[in-house]
């Protein structure tokens, strides 16, 4: 039983937002490597989907949604780090 939002681009963006946020929080100091790795992963997924063996379609806009999701995830992780940091130090 598949759970879907019925919007492929939104699903791509949400998945890569989660990957980027968790990766940024779990792999601090390596944001550039994380971005390159996730961008390459998204592109590889699309290339594989374009292969006749899988029976899916290559869609470049899925990769754009992946990258938009990454930007959102990194933004959310940055906000989270700043808010938690203020609480730890005792700043409002």
N, CA, C and O atoms as a MOPAC input file, in Angstrom:
PM7 MOZYME 1SCF
protein

 N      0.84700 1    -1.17000 1     0.00000 1
 C      0.00000 1     0.00000 1     0.00000 1
 C      0.90300 1     1.24800 1     0.00000 1
 O      1.68500 1     1.45400 1     0.92700 1
 N      0.78700 1     2.04000 1    -1.00900 1
 C      1.62600 1     3.22400 1    -1.16000 1
 C      0.94500 1     4.44400 1    -0.54700 1
 O     -0.25800 1     4.64800 1    -0.71200 1
 N      1.72900 1     5.24600 1     0.15700 1
 C      1.25700 1     6.52100 1     0.67600 1
 C      1.80300 1     7.58700 1    -0.24800 1
 O      3.01500 1     7.68900 1    -0.43300 1
 N      0.93000 1     8.37400 1    -0.82300 1
 C      1.36900 1     9.37500 1    -1.79100 1
 C      0.57300 1    10.66500 1    -1.61600 1
 O     -0.56700 1    10.65400 1    -1.15000 1
 N      1.18900 1    11.75700 1    -1.99200 1
 C      0.52900 1    13.06000 1    -1.95400 1
 C     -0.09800 1    13.40000 1    -3.30300 1
 O     -0.72800 1    14.44800 1    -3.44600 1
 N      0.06600 1    12.53900 1    -4.27500 1
 C     -0.45200 1    12.71500 1    -5.63200 1
 C      0.15500 1    13.92500 1    -6.33700 1
 O     -0.44000 1    14.46900 1    -7.26700 1
 N      1.32100 1    14.33800 1    -5.90100 1
 C      2.05300 1    15.41000 1    -6.56400 1
 C      3.52500 1    15.03600 1    -6.54900 1
 O      4.20600 1    15.20300 1    -5.53800 1
 N      4.00400 1    14.53900 1    -7.65500 1
 C      5.35600 1    14.00500 1    -7.76400 1
 C      6.41700 1    15.02500 1    -7.37900 1
 O      7.36500 1    14.69000 1    -6.66900 1
 N      6.27300 1    16.24600 1    -7.83000 1
 C      7.28100 1    17.27200 1    -7.54500 1
 C      7.31200 1    17.60200 1    -6.05300 1
 O      8.38900 1    17.79100 1    -5.48900 1
 N      6.16300 1    17.67300 1    -5.41600 1
 C      6.08000 1    17.93700 1    -3.98900 1
 C      6.72900 1    16.79700 1    -3.19900 1
 O      7.42800 1    17.03600 1    -2.21400 1
 N      6.49700 1    15.57700 1    -3.63300 1
 C      7.10300 1    14.42300 1    -2.96500 1
 C      8.62900 1    14.45400 1    -3.09000 1
 O      9.33700 1    14.15400 1    -2.12900 1
 N      9.12900 1    14.81400 1    -4.26500 1
 C     10.58000 1    14.95100 1    -4.44800 1
 C     11.12700 1    16.02900 1    -3.51700 1
 O     12.13500 1    15.81400 1    -2.84400 1
 N     10.47400 1    17.17700 1    -3.47700 1
 C     10.94600 1    18.28600 1    -2.65200 1
 C     10.94300 1    17.91200 1    -1.17200 1
 O     11.90000 1    18.21700 1    -0.46000 1
 N      9.89600 1    17.26400 1    -0.70500 1
 C      9.81300 1    16.87000 1     0.70600 1
 C     10.90300 1    15.85400 1     1.04400 1
 O     11.55200 1    15.96300 1     2.08500 1
 N     11.10300 1    14.87800 1     0.18100 1
 C     12.11600 1    13.85300 1     0.43900 1
 C     13.51000 1    14.46800 1     0.52600 1
 O     14.27400 1    14.14800 1     1.43700 1
 N     13.84300 1    15.34700 1    -0.41300 1
 C     15.17700 1    15.94300 1    -0.40500 1
 C     15.32200 1    17.02100 1     0.66600 1
 O     16.43600 1    17.28600 1     1.11800 1
 N     14.22900 1    17.64400 1     1.08000 1
 C     14.28700 1    18.56500 1     2.21900 1
 C     14.64300 1    17.79100 1     3.47900 1
 O     15.47800 1    18.23100 1     4.27000 1
 N     14.01200 1    16.64300 1     3.66500 1
 C     14.31600 1    15.81600 1     4.83700 1
 C     15.76000 1    15.31500 1     4.79500 1
 O     16.46300 1    15.35800 1     5.80400 1
 N     16.19800 1    14.84300 1     3.63400 1
 C     17.57700 1    14.36400 1     3.50500 1
 C     18.59100 1    15.47700 1     3.79000 1
 O     19.58300 1    15.25800 1     4.48600 1
 N     18.33600 1    16.65700 1     3.25100 1
 C     19.26700 1    17.77500 1     3.43500 1
 C     19.27300 1    18.24800 1     4.88400 1
 O     20.33700 1    18.51100 1     5.44400 1
 N     18.09900 1    18.36000 1     5.49500 1
 C     18.03300 1    18.81600 1     6.88600 1
 C     18.73400 1    17.83200 1     7.81100 1
 O     19.55800 1    18.22900 1     8.63500 1
 N     18.41500 1    16.57000 1     7.68100 1
 C     19.04100 1    15.56500 1     8.54100 1
 C     20.53500 1    15.43800 1     8.26400 1
 O     21.33200 1    15.28000 1     9.18900 1
 N     20.90900 1    15.50600 1     6.99300 1
 C     22.32000 1    15.44200 1     6.63900 1
 C     23.09500 1    16.62400 1     7.18700 1
 O     24.22600 1    16.46800 1     7.64700 1
 N     22.49900 1    17.79600 1     7.14300 1
 C     23.15600 1    18.99700 1     7.65100 1
 C     23.31000 1    18.94500 1     9.16600 1
 O     24.33600 1    19.35600 1     9.70800 1
 N     22.29800 1    18.44500 1     9.83500 1
 C     22.37200 1    18.33800 1    11.29100 1
 C     23.31600 1    17.21900 1    11.72700 1
 O     23.99000 1    17.33500 1    12.75000 1
 N     23.36000 1    16.14900 1    10.95700 1
 C     24.18700 1    15.00900 1    11.32100 1
 C     25.60700 1    15.06000 1    10.79100 1
 O     26.47200 1    14.32000 1    11.26000 1
 N     25.85400 1    15.91700 1     9.82400 1
 C     27.15600 1    16.00600 1     9.17900 1
 C     27.58100 1    17.47600 1     9.12600 1
 O     27.82200 1    18.01600 1     8.04600 1
 N     27.67300 1    18.11900 1    10.28900 1
 C     27.97000 1    19.55800 1    10.30800 1
 C     29.36800 1    19.84200 1     9.75400 1
 O     30.29400 1    19.04400 1     9.90300 1
 N     29.48500 1    20.97700 1     9.12600 1
 C     30.76900 1    21.36200 1     8.56700 1
 C     31.04100 1    20.81600 1     7.18200 1
 O     32.10000 1    21.07900 1     6.61000 1
 N     30.11000 1    20.06600 1     6.63500 1
 C     30.30400 1    19.47400 1     5.30200 1
 C     29.12400 1    19.79900 1     4.37900 1
 O     28.68900 1    18.95600 1     3.59400 1
 N     28.61800 1    21.01600 1     4.48300 1
 C     27.43200 1    21.38800 1     3.70600 1
 C     27.66600 1    21.28400 1     2.20100 1
 O     26.79400 1    20.81800 1     1.46600 1
 N     28.84000 1    21.71700 1     1.74100 1
 C     29.12200 1    21.66600 1     0.30100 1
 C     29.13300 1    20.21700 1    -0.19900 1
 O     28.57000 1    19.91700 1    -1.25200 1
 N     29.77000 1    19.32900 1     0.55200 1
 C     29.78800 1    17.91400 1     0.16500 1
 C     28.38300 1    17.32700 1     0.16000 1
 O     28.02800 1    16.54700 1    -0.72400 1
 N     27.59400 1    17.70700 1     1.15000 1
 C     26.21500 1    17.21700 1     1.23500 1
 C     25.39700 1    17.66000 1     0.01900 1
 O     24.66700 1    16.86400 1    -0.57100 1
 N     25.52600 1    18.92900 1    -0.34600 1
 C     24.78600 1    19.45900 1    -1.49300 1
 C     25.18800 1    18.73500 1    -2.77800 1
 O     24.33200 1    18.35100 1    -3.57500 1
 N     26.48800 1    18.55300 1    -2.97200 1
 C     26.96200 1    17.85600 1    -4.17400 1
 C     26.46400 1    16.41500 1    -4.18700 1
 O     25.99000 1    15.93300 1    -5.21600 1
 N     26.56700 1    15.73000 1    -3.05900 1
 C     26.11500 1    14.34200 1    -2.97200 1
 C     24.62100 1    14.21200 1    -3.26200 1
 O     24.20800 1    13.33400 1    -4.02000 1
 N     23.81700 1    15.08000 1    -2.66300 1
 C     22.37200 1    15.00100 1    -2.88700 1
 C     21.98900 1    15.41100 1    -4.30500 1
 O     21.09500 1    14.80900 1    -4.89800 1
 N     22.65200 1    16.42500 1    -4.85600 1
 C     22.36200 1    16.83400 1    -6.23800 1
 C     22.71700 1    15.70400 1    -7.20400 1
 O     21.97000 1    15.42100 1    -8.14100 1
 N     23.86000 1    15.06400 1    -6.97100 1
 C     24.26200 1    13.93400 1    -7.80800 1
 C     23.27300 1    12.77200 1    -7.65500 1
 O     22.91500 1    12.12400 1    -8.63800 1
 N     22.84200 1    12.51800 1    -6.43500 1
 C     21.87900 1    11.43900 1    -6.19300 1
 C     20.56900 1    11.70300 1    -6.92700 1
 O     20.02100 1    10.80100 1    -7.56100 1
 N     20.06700 1    12.92400 1    -6.84600 1
 C     18.83400 1    13.27100 1    -7.54500 1
 C     18.96600 1    13.12300 1    -9.05000 1
 O     18.05900 1    12.62400 1    -9.71600 1
 N     20.10500 1    13.56000 1    -9.58500 1
 C     20.34200 1    13.42800 1   -11.02900 1
 C     20.45000 1    11.95400 1   -11.42300 1
 O     19.91600 1    11.54100 1   -12.45200 1
 N     21.14100 1    11.16600 1   -10.60300 1
 C     21.28200 1     9.73500 1   -10.89700 1
 C     19.93500 1     9.02400 1   -10.88000 1
 O     19.67400 1     8.15300 1   -11.71000 1
 N     19.09500 1     9.39600 1    -9.94400 1
 C     17.75100 1     8.80500 1    -9.88900 1
 C     17.00400 1     9.07900 1   -11.19000 1
 O     16.35800 1     8.18800 1   -11.74100 1
 N     17.09500 1    10.30600 1   -11.67500 1
 C     16.38800 1    10.65500 1   -12.91200 1
 C     16.95000 1     9.91300 1   -14.11300 1
 O     16.19500 1     9.45700 1   -14.97200 1
 N     18.26900 1     9.78900 1   -14.17900 1
 C     18.88400 1     9.05500 1   -15.29200 1
 C     18.43400 1     7.59100 1   -15.26000 1
 O     18.09600 1     7.02000 1   -16.29600 1
 N     18.43200 1     6.99700 1   -14.08200 1
 C     17.97900 1     5.60500 1   -13.96200 1
 C     16.50300 1     5.45500 1   -14.32100 1
 O     16.10600 1     4.45400 1   -14.91800 1
 N     15.69800 1     6.43600 1   -13.96300 1
 C     14.28100 1     6.36600 1   -14.31900 1
 C     14.07900 1     6.45600 1   -15.82400 1
 O     13.09500 1     5.94300 1   -16.35700 1
 N     15.00200 1     7.10200 1   -16.49800 1
 C     14.90700 1     7.20700 1   -17.95200 1
 C     15.30400 1     5.92900 1   -18.67100 1
 O     15.05000 1     5.78900 1   -19.86800 1
 N     15.92100 1     4.99800 1   -17.96100 1
 C     16.32800 1     3.72800 1   -18.57800 1
 C     15.09100 1     2.89800 1   -18.90600 1
 O     14.12100 1     2.88500 1   -18.14800 1
 N     15.13300 1     2.22000 1   -20.02100 1
 C     13.99400 1     1.40900 1   -20.46300 1
 C     13.71100 1     0.23700 1   -19.52800 1
 O     12.58200 1    -0.25200 1   -19.48200 1
 N     14.70500 1    -0.21700 1   -18.78900 1
 C     14.53400 1    -1.37300 1   -17.91600 1
 C     13.54000 1    -1.11900 1   -16.78400 1
 O     12.84500 1    -2.03700 1   -16.35000 1
 N     13.47300 1     0.10100 1   -16.31600 1
 C     12.63000 1     0.42300 1   -15.16700 1
 C     11.19900 1     0.74700 1   -15.58200 1
 O     10.26100 1     0.47600 1   -14.83200 1
 N     11.02700 1     1.31300 1   -16.74800 1
 C      9.69500 1     1.66500 1   -17.20900 1
 C      9.16200 1     2.95800 1   -16.61800 1
 O      7.94900 1     3.15500 1   -16.53700 1
 N     10.05700 1     3.83400 1   -16.20900 1
 C      9.67400 1     5.14300 1   -15.68700 1
 C     10.17500 1     6.20200 1   -16.65500 1
 O     10.91300 1     5.89400 1   -17.59100 1
 N      9.77800 1     7.43700 1   -16.43300 1
 C     10.17400 1     8.52800 1   -17.31900 1
 C     11.17300 1     9.44800 1   -16.64700 1
 O     11.06000 1     9.74800 1   -15.45800 1
 N     12.15100 1     9.89200 1   -17.41700 1
 C     13.10000 1    10.89500 1   -16.96000 1
 C     12.41000 1    12.25000 1   -17.00600 1
 O     11.81100 1    12.60800 1   -18.02000 1
 N     12.49000 1    13.00400 1   -15.91500 1
 C     11.87600 1    14.32600 1   -15.86200 1
 C     12.84700 1    15.26500 1   -15.15300 1
 O     13.06200 1    15.14800 1   -13.94700 1
 N     13.42400 1    16.18400 1   -15.89500 1
 C     14.38100 1    17.13000 1   -15.33300 1
 C     13.79000 1    18.00100 1   -14.24600 1
 O     14.51100 1    18.46200 1   -13.36100 1
 N     12.49000 1    18.23400 1   -14.29900 1
 C     11.85400 1    19.05100 1   -13.27400 1
 C     11.80900 1    18.33300 1   -11.92500 1
 O     11.70300 1    18.98400 1   -10.88600 1
 N     11.88700 1    17.01300 1   -11.92700 1
 C     12.00800 1    16.28000 1   -10.66500 1
 C     13.32600 1    16.64700 1    -9.98900 1
 O     13.37200 1    16.81400 1    -8.77000 1
 N     14.39800 1    16.77200 1   -10.77300 1
 C     15.69400 1    17.15600 1   -10.22300 1
 C     15.64500 1    18.59000 1    -9.70000 1
 O     16.25400 1    18.89700 1    -8.67600 1
 N     14.92800 1    19.46400 1   -10.39400 1
 C     14.75600 1    20.84100 1    -9.92100 1
 C     14.02300 1    20.83200 1    -8.58100 1
 O     14.38200 1    21.57600 1    -7.66800 1
 N     12.99600 1    19.99200 1    -8.46400 1
 C     12.27200 1    19.86900 1    -7.20300 1
 C     13.18400 1    19.31700 1    -6.10700 1
 O     13.09500 1    19.73800 1    -4.95400 1
 N     14.05600 1    18.38100 1    -6.46300 1
 C     15.03000 1    17.85200 1    -5.50200 1
 C     15.90700 1    18.98000 1    -4.96800 1
 O     16.12300 1    19.08500 1    -3.76000 1
 N     16.40700 1    19.81600 1    -5.86100 1
 C     17.29400 1    20.91600 1    -5.46700 1
 C     16.54100 1    21.96400 1    -4.64300 1
 O     17.09700 1    22.50800 1    -3.68900 1
 N     15.30300 1    22.25200 1    -4.99300 1
 C     14.49600 1    23.18300 1    -4.19700 1
 C     14.26000 1    22.61200 1    -2.79800 1
 O     14.31700 1    23.33600 1    -1.80500 1
 N     13.99700 1    21.32200 1    -2.73500 1
 C     13.83100 1    20.67200 1    -1.43900 1
 C     15.09900 1    20.73500 1    -0.61100 1
 O     15.04500 1    20.94100 1     0.60200 1
 N     16.25300 1    20.55800 1    -1.26800 1
 C     17.53300 1    20.66900 1    -0.55900 1
 C     17.68600 1    22.05700 1     0.05200 1
 O     18.07800 1    22.19000 1     1.21200 1
 N     17.37900 1    23.08000 1    -0.72100 1
 C     17.49900 1    24.45700 1    -0.22300 1
 C     16.58300 1    24.66300 1     0.98300 1
 O     16.98700 1    25.27300 1     1.97300 1
 N     15.36700 1    24.16300 1     0.90200 1
 C     14.43400 1    24.28000 1     2.02000 1
 C     14.95000 1    23.52300 1     3.24200 1
 O     14.90200 1    24.03800 1     4.36000 1
 N     15.43800 1    22.31700 1     3.03400 1
 C     15.95400 1    21.51300 1     4.14100 1
 C     17.14600 1    22.16000 1     4.81500 1
 O     17.24300 1    22.14800 1     6.04200 1
 N     18.05700 1    22.72700 1     4.03500 1
 C     19.21700 1    23.40500 1     4.61000 1
 C     18.79700 1    24.66000 1     5.37500 1
 O     19.38400 1    24.99200 1     6.40500 1
 N     17.78500 1    25.34900 1     4.87100 1
 C     17.26400 1    26.52600 1     5.56700 1
 C     16.65300 1    26.13100 1     6.90500 1
 O     16.91200 1    26.76800 1     7.92600 1
 N     15.84800 1    25.08400 1     6.89500 1
 C     15.21700 1    24.60500 1     8.13000 1
 C     16.28400 1    24.15700 1     9.12900 1
 O     16.17900 1    24.46000 1    10.31800 1
 N     17.29800 1    23.44800 1     8.66600 1
 C     18.37700 1    22.99600 1     9.55400 1
 C     19.12000 1    24.18800 1    10.14300 1
 O     19.47700 1    24.16700 1    11.32100 1
 N     19.35900 1    25.22700 1     9.34600 1
 C     20.02600 1    26.43300 1     9.84400 1
 C     19.21100 1    27.12100 1    10.91900 1
 O     19.74700 1    27.52800 1    11.95000 1
 N     17.91500 1    27.24900 1    10.67900 1
 C     17.03400 1    27.85200 1    11.69100 1
 C     17.05900 1    27.03000 1    12.97500 1
 O     17.13100 1    27.57200 1    14.07800 1
 N     16.99900 1    25.72300 1    12.80600 1
 C     16.99400 1    24.83100 1    13.96900 1
 C     18.28500 1    24.98000 1    14.76500 1
 O     18.25100 1    25.08900 1    15.99000 1
 N     19.40900 1    24.98600 1    14.08200 1
 C     20.69700 1    25.13000 1    14.76800 1
 C     20.77600 1    26.45400 1    15.52400 1
 O     21.26700 1    26.49400 1    16.65200 1
 N     20.29400 1    27.54100 1    14.91000 1
 C     20.34300 1    28.84800 1    15.57200 1
 C     19.42600 1    28.88800 1    16.78900 1
 O     19.80800 1    29.41400 1    17.83400 1
 N     18.23200 1    28.34100 1    16.66500 1
 C     17.28200 1    28.36300 1    17.79300 1
 C     17.78000 1    27.50100 1    18.94300 1
 O     17.70300 1    27.91100 1    20.10200 1
 N     18.27900 1    26.33800 1    18.64500 1
 C     18.78600 1    25.45200 1    19.69500 1
 C     20.03700 1    26.07600 1    20.31800 1
 O     20.22100 1    26.00300 1    21.53300 1
 N     20.88300 1    26.67800 1    19.51400 1
 C     22.08900 1    27.31900 1    20.01900 1
 C     21.78000 1    28.43600 1    20.98600 1
 O     22.46200 1    28.58600 1    21.99900 1
 N     20.75900 1    29.22600 1    20.68900 1
 C     20.36000 1    30.31600 1    21.59600 1
 C     19.88200 1    29.76500 1    22.92100 1
 O     20.19600 1    30.32400 1    23.97200 1
 N     19.13000 1    28.68200 1    22.89100 1
 C     18.61800 1    28.09700 1    24.12600 1
 C     19.73500 1    27.51600 1    24.97200 1
 O     19.70000 1    27.60200 1    26.19900 1
 N     20.72000 1    26.92900 1    24.32200 1
 C     21.83400 1    26.32800 1    25.05400 1
 C     22.64800 1    27.41900 1    25.73900 1
 O     23.06700 1    27.25800 1    26.88500 1
 N     22.87100 1    28.52700 1    25.03900 1
 C     23.66100 1    29.62200 1    25.59400 1
 C     22.83900 1    30.44100 1    26.57900 1
 O     23.40100 1    31.11000 1    27.44600 1
 N     21.51100 1    30.39700 1    26.45600 1
 C     20.64700 1    31.13800 1    27.35300 1
 C     20.18300 1    32.46200 1    26.79500 1
 O     19.67500 1    33.29900 1    27.54100 1
 N     20.34500 1    32.67200 1    25.49600 1
 C     19.88300 1    33.89700 1    24.85500 1
 C     18.41700 1    33.76300 1    24.49300 1
 O     17.94300 1    32.65200 1    24.25400 1
 N     17.69000 1    34.86600 1    24.44700 1
 C     16.25800 1    34.78400 1    24.08000 1
 C     16.03400 1    34.44100 1    22.63300 1
 O     14.88900 1    34.34100 1    22.19200 1

